PDB file of C-alpha atoms in Angstrom:
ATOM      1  CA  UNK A1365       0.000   0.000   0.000  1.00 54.00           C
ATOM      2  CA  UNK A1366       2.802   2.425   1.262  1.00 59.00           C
ATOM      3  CA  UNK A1367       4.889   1.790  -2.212  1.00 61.00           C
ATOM      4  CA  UNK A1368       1.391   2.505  -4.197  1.00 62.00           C
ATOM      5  CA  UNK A1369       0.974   5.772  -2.491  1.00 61.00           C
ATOM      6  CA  UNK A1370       4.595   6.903  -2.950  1.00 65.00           C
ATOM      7  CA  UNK A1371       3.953   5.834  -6.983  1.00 62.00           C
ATOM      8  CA  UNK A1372       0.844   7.677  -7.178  1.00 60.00           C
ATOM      9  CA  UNK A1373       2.038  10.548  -5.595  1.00 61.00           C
ATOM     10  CA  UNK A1374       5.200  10.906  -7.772  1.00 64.00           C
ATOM     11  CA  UNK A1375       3.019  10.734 -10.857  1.00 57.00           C
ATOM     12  CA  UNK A1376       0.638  13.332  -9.466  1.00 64.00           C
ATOM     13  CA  UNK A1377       3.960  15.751  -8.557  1.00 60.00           C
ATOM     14  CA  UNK A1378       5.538  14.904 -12.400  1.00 63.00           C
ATOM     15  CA  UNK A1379       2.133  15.754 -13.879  1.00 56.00           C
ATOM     16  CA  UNK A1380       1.935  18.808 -11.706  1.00 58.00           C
ATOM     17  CA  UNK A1381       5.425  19.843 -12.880  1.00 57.00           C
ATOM     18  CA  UNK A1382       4.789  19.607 -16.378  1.00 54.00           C
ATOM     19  CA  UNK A1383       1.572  21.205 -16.488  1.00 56.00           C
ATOM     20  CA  UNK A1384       3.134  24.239 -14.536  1.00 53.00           C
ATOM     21  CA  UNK A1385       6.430  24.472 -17.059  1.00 53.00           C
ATOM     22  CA  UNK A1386       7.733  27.466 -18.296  1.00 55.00           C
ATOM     23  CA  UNK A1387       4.594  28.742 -21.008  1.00 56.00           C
ATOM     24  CA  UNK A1388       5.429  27.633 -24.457  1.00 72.00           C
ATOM     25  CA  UNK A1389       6.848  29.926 -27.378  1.00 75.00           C
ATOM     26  CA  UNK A1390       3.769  31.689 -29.245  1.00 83.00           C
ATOM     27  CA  UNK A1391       4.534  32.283 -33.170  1.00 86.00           C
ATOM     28  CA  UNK A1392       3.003  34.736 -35.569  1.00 85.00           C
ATOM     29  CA  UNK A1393       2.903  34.434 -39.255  1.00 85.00           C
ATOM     30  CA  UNK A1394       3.009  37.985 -41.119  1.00 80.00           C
ATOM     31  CA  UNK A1395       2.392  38.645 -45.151  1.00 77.00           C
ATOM     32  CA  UNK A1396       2.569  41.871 -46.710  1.00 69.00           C
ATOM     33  CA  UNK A1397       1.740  41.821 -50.602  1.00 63.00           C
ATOM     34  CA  UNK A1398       1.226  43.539 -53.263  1.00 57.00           C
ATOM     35  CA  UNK A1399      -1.657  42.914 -56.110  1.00 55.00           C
ATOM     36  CA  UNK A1400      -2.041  39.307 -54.733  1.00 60.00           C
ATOM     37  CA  UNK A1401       1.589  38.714 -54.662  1.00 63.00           C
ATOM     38  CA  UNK A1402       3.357  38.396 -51.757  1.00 68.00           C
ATOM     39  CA  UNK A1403       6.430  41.136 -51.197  1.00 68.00           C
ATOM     40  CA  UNK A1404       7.637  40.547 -47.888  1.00 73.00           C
ATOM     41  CA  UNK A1405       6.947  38.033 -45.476  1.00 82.00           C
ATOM     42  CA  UNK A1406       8.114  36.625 -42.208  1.00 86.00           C
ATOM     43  CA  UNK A1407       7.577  34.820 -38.339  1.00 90.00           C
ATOM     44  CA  UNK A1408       8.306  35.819 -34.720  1.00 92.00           C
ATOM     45  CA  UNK A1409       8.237  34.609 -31.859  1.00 92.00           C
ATOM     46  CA  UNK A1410       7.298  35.464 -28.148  1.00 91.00           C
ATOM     47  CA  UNK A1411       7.236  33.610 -24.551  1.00 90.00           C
ATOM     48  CA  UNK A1412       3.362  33.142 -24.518  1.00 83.00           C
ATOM     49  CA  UNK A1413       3.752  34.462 -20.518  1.00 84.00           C
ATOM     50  CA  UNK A1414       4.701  37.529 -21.825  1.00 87.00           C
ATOM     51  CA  UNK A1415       1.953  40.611 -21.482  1.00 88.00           C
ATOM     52  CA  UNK A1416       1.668  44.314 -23.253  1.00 90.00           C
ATOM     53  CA  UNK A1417       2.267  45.619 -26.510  1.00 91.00           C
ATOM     54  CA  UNK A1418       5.674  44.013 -27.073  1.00 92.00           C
ATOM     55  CA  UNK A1419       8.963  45.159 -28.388  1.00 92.00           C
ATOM     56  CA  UNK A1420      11.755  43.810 -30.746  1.00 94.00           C
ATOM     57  CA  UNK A1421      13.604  42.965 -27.617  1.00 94.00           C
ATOM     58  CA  UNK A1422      11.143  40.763 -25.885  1.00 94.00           C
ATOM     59  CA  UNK A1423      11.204  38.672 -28.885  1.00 94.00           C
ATOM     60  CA  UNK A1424      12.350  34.882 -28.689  1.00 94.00           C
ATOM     61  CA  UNK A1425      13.075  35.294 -32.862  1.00 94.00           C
ATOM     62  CA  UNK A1426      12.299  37.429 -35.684  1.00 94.00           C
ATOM     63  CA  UNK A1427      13.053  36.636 -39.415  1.00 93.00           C
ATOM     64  CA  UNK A1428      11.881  38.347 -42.177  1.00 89.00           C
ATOM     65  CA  UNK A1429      12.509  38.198 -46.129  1.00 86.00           C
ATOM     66  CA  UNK A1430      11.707  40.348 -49.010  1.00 76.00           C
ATOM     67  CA  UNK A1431      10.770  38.819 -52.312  1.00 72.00           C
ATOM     68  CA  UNK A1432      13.125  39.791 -54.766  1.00 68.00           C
ATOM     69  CA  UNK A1433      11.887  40.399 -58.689  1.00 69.00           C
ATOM     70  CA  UNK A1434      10.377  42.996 -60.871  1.00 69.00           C
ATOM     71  CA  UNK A1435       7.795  45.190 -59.577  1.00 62.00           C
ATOM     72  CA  UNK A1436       5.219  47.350 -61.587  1.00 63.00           C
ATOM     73  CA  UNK A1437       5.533  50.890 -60.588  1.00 61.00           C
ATOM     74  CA  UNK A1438       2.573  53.582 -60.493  1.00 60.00           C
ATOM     75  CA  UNK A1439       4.801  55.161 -63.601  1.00 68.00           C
ATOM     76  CA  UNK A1440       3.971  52.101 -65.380  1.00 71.00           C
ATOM     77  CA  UNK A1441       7.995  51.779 -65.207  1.00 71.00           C
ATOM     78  CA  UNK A1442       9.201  48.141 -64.020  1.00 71.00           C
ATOM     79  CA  UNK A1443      12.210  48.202 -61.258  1.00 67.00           C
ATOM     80  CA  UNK A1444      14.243  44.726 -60.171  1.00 69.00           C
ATOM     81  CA  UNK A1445      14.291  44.288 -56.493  1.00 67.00           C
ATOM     82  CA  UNK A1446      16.814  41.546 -54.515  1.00 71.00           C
ATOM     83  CA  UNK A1447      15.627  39.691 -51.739  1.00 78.00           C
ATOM     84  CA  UNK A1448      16.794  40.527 -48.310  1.00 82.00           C
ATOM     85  CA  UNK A1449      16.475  38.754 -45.174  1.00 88.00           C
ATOM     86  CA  UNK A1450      16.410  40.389 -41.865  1.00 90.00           C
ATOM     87  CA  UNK A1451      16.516  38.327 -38.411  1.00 94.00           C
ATOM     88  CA  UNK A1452      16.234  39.278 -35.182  1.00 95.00           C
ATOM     89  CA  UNK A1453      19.964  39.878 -34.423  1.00 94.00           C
ATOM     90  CA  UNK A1454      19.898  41.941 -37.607  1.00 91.00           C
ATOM     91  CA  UNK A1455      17.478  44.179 -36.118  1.00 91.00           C
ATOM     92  CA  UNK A1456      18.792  44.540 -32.323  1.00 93.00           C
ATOM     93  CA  UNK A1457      22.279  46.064 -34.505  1.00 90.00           C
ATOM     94  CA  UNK A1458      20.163  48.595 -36.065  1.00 87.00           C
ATOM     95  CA  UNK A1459      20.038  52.116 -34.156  1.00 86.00           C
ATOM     96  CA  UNK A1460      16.368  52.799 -34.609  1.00 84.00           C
ATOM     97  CA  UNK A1461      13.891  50.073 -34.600  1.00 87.00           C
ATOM     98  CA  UNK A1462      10.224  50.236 -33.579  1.00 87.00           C
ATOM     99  CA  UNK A1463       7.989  47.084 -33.078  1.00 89.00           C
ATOM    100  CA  UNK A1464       3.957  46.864 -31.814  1.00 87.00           C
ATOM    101  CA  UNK A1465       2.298  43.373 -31.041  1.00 87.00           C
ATOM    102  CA  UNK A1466      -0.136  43.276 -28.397  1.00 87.00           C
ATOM    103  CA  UNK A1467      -0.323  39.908 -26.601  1.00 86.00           C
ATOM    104  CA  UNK A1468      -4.078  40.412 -25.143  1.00 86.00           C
ATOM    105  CA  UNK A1469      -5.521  41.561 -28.251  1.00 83.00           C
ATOM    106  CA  UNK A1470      -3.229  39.347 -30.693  1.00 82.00           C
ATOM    107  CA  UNK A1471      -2.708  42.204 -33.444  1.00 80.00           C
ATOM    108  CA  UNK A1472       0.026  44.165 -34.526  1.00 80.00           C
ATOM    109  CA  UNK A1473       0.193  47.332 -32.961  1.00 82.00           C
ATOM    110  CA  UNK A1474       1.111  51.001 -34.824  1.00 79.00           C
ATOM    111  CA  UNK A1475       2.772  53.550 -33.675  1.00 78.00           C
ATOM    112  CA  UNK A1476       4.153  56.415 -33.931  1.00 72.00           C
ATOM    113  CA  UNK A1477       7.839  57.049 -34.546  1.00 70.00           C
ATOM    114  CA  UNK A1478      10.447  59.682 -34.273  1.00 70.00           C
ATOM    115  CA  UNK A1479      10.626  61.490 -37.946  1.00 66.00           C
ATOM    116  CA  UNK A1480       7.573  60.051 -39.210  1.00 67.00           C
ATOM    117  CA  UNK A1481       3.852  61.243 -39.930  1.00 65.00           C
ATOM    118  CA  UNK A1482       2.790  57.931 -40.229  1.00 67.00           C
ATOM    119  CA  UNK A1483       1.705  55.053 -37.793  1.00 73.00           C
ATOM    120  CA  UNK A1484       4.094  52.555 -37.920  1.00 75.00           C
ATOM    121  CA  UNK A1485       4.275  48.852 -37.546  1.00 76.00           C
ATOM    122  CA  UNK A1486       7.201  47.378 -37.670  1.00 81.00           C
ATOM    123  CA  UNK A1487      10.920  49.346 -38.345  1.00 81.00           C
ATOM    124  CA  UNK A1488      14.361  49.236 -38.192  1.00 84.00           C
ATOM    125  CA  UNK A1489      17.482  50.913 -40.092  1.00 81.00           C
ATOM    126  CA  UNK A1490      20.393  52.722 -39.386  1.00 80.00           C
ATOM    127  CA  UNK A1491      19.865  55.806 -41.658  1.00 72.00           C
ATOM    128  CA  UNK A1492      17.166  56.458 -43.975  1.00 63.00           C
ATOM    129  CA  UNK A1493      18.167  55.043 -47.444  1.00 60.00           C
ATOM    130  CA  UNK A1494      20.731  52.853 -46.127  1.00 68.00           C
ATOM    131  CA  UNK A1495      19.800  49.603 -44.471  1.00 74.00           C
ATOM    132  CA  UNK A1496      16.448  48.738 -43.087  1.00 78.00           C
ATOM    133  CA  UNK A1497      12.857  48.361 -43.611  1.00 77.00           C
ATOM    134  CA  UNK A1498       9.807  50.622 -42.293  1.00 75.00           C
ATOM    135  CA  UNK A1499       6.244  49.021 -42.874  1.00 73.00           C
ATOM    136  CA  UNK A1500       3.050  51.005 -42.231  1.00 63.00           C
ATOM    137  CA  UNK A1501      -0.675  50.535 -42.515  1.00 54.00           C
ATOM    138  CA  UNK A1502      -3.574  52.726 -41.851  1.00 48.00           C
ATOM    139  CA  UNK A1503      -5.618  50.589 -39.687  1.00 39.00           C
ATOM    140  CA  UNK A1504      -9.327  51.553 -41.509  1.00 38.00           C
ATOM    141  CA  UNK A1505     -10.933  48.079 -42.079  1.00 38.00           C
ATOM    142  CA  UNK A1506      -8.803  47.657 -45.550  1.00 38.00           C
ATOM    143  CA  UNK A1507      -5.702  46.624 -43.902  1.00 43.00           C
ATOM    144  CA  UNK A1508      -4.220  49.320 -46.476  1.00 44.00           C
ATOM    145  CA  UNK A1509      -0.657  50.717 -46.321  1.00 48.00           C
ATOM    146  CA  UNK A1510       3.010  49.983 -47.396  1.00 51.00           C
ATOM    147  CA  UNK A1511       6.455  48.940 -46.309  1.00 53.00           C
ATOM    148  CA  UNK A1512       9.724  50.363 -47.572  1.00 53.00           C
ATOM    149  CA  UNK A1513      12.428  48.221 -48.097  1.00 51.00           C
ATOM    150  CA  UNK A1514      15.404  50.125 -47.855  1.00 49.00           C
ATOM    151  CA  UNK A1515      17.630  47.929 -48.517  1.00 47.00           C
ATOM    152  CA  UNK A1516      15.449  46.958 -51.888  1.00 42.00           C
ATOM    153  CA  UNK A1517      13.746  50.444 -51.955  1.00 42.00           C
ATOM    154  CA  UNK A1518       9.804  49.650 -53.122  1.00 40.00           C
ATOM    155  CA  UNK A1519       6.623  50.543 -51.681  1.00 39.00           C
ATOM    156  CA  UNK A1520       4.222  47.197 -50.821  1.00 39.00           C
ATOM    157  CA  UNK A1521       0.510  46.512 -49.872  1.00 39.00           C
ATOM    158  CA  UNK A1522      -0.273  45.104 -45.869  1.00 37.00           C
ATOM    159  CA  UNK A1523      -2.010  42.008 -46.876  1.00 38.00           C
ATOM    160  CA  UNK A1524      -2.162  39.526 -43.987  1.00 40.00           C
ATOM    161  CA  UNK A1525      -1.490  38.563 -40.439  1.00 43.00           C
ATOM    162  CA  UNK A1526      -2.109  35.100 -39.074  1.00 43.00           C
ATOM    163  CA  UNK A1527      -1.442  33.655 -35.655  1.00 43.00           C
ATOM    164  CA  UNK A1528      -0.294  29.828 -34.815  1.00 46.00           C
ATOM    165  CA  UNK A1529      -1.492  28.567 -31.785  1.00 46.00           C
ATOM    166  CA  UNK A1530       1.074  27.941 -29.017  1.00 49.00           C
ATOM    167  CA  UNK A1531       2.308  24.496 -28.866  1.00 53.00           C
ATOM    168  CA  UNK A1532       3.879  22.931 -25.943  1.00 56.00           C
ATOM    169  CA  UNK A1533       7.590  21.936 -26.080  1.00 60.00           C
ATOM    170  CA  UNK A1534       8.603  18.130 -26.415  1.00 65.00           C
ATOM    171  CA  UNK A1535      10.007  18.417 -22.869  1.00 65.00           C
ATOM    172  CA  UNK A1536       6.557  19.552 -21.653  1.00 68.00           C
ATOM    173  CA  UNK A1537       4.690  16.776 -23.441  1.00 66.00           C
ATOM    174  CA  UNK A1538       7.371  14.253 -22.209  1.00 71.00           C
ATOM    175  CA  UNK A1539       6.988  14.911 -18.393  1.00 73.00           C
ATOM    176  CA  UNK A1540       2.962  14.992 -18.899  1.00 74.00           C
ATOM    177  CA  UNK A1541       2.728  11.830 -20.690  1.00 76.00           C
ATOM    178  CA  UNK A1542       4.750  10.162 -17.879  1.00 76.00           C
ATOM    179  CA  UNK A1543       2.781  11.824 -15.281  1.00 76.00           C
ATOM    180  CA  UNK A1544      -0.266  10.610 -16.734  1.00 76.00           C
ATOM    181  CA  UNK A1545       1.498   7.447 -17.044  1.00 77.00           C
ATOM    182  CA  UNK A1546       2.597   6.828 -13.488  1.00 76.00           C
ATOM    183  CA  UNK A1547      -0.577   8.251 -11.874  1.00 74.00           C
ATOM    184  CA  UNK A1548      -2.515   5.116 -14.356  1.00 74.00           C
ATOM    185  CA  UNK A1549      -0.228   2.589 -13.330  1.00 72.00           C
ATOM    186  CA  UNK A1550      -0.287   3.274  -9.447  1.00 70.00           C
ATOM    187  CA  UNK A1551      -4.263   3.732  -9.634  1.00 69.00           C
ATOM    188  CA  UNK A1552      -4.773   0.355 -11.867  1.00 68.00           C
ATOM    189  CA  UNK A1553      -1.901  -1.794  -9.794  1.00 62.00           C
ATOM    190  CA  UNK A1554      -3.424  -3.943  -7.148  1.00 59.00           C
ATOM    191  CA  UNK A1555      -1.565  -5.899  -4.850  1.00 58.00           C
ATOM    192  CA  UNK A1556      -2.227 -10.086  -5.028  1.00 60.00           C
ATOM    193  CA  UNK A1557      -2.417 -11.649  -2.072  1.00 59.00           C
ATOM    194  CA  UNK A1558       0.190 -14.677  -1.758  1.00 62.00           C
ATOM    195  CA  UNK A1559      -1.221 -17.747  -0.253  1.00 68.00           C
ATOM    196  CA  UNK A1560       1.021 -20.828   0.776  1.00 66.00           C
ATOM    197  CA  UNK A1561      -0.520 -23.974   1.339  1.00 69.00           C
ATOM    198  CA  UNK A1562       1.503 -26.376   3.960  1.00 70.00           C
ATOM    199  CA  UNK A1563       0.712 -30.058   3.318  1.00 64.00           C
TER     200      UNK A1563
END
């Protein structure tokens, strides 16, 4: 009886542990387009435990790419743009940077930012027409607004945002299923009763 208790209460403590882990990595999925085509796109990701609007520095990982290729101009002129990827040590070396995400509401934030008229979204560069990116939308139902690439130097569409649901780490899942595990086997064993016969 005494070895059953001790079993079920180590599977009830490992259960308890892994349920009360460290909260699991949240990751956002971001698209910014133009005409249908996507121009720019990218992830992050947060510690889910993490409140507020946050910034590029409480982020676990950033990475975003521009689509390199010909793009249509108002003009009518085409212009050939490379494709540059940014990640989130990138960014932290840059000397101005601006990021919004709100963890309670789940959107991107805007902002304002020092030298611009705009609301801003996501930025970071050294000096203007040098390296960087500034994106912006005007949040009026359309999702409408633009990023510059400075690096590539074109205006873009805001097309999309899309969240992934946080997802416990393997290390997480691995203490819970033995938890689970332990606290089954301790509840289901029963001891037999040995009985000797003398003759």
């Amino acid at each position: 009886m005494k070895t059953s208790l001790m079993s079920l209460a180590t599977g009830i403590l490992i259960a308890a542990a892994a349920i009360a882990s460290p909260a699991q990595a949240a990751k956002v999925t971001f698209d910014f387009g133009l005409n249908g085509a996507s121009r720019a796109n990218g992830v992050f990701e947060f510690d889910d435990a993490k409140t507020g609007v946050l910034a590029f520095e409480d982020l676990k990982s950033f990475d975003m790419t521009t689509v390199g290729g010909p793009i249509l101009l108002s003009d009518g002129t085409t212009q050939e743009f490379p494709s540059v990827t940014y990640s989130l040590t990138d960014i932290l070396g840059l000397s101005n940077r601006y990021f919004g995400f709100d963890t309670a509401a789940r959107t991107i934030v805007a902002g304002t930012f020092e030298g611009f008229a705009f609301p801003l979204v996501f930025a970071a560069y050294d000096d203007i027409g040098s390296t960087g990116f500034l994106i912006d939308f005007f949040n009026d139902g359309t999702g409408a607004g633009s990023i510059t690439e400075y690096t590539a130097r074109y205006m873009d569409g805001y097309d999309r945002i899309s969240m992934t649901a946080s997802v416990p780490e393997p290390a997480s899942w691995a203490l819970m299923l033995a938890g689970f595990a332990m606290v089954g086997g301790a509840t289901r064993y029963r001891r037999r009763a040995t009985r000797v016969a003398h003759a």
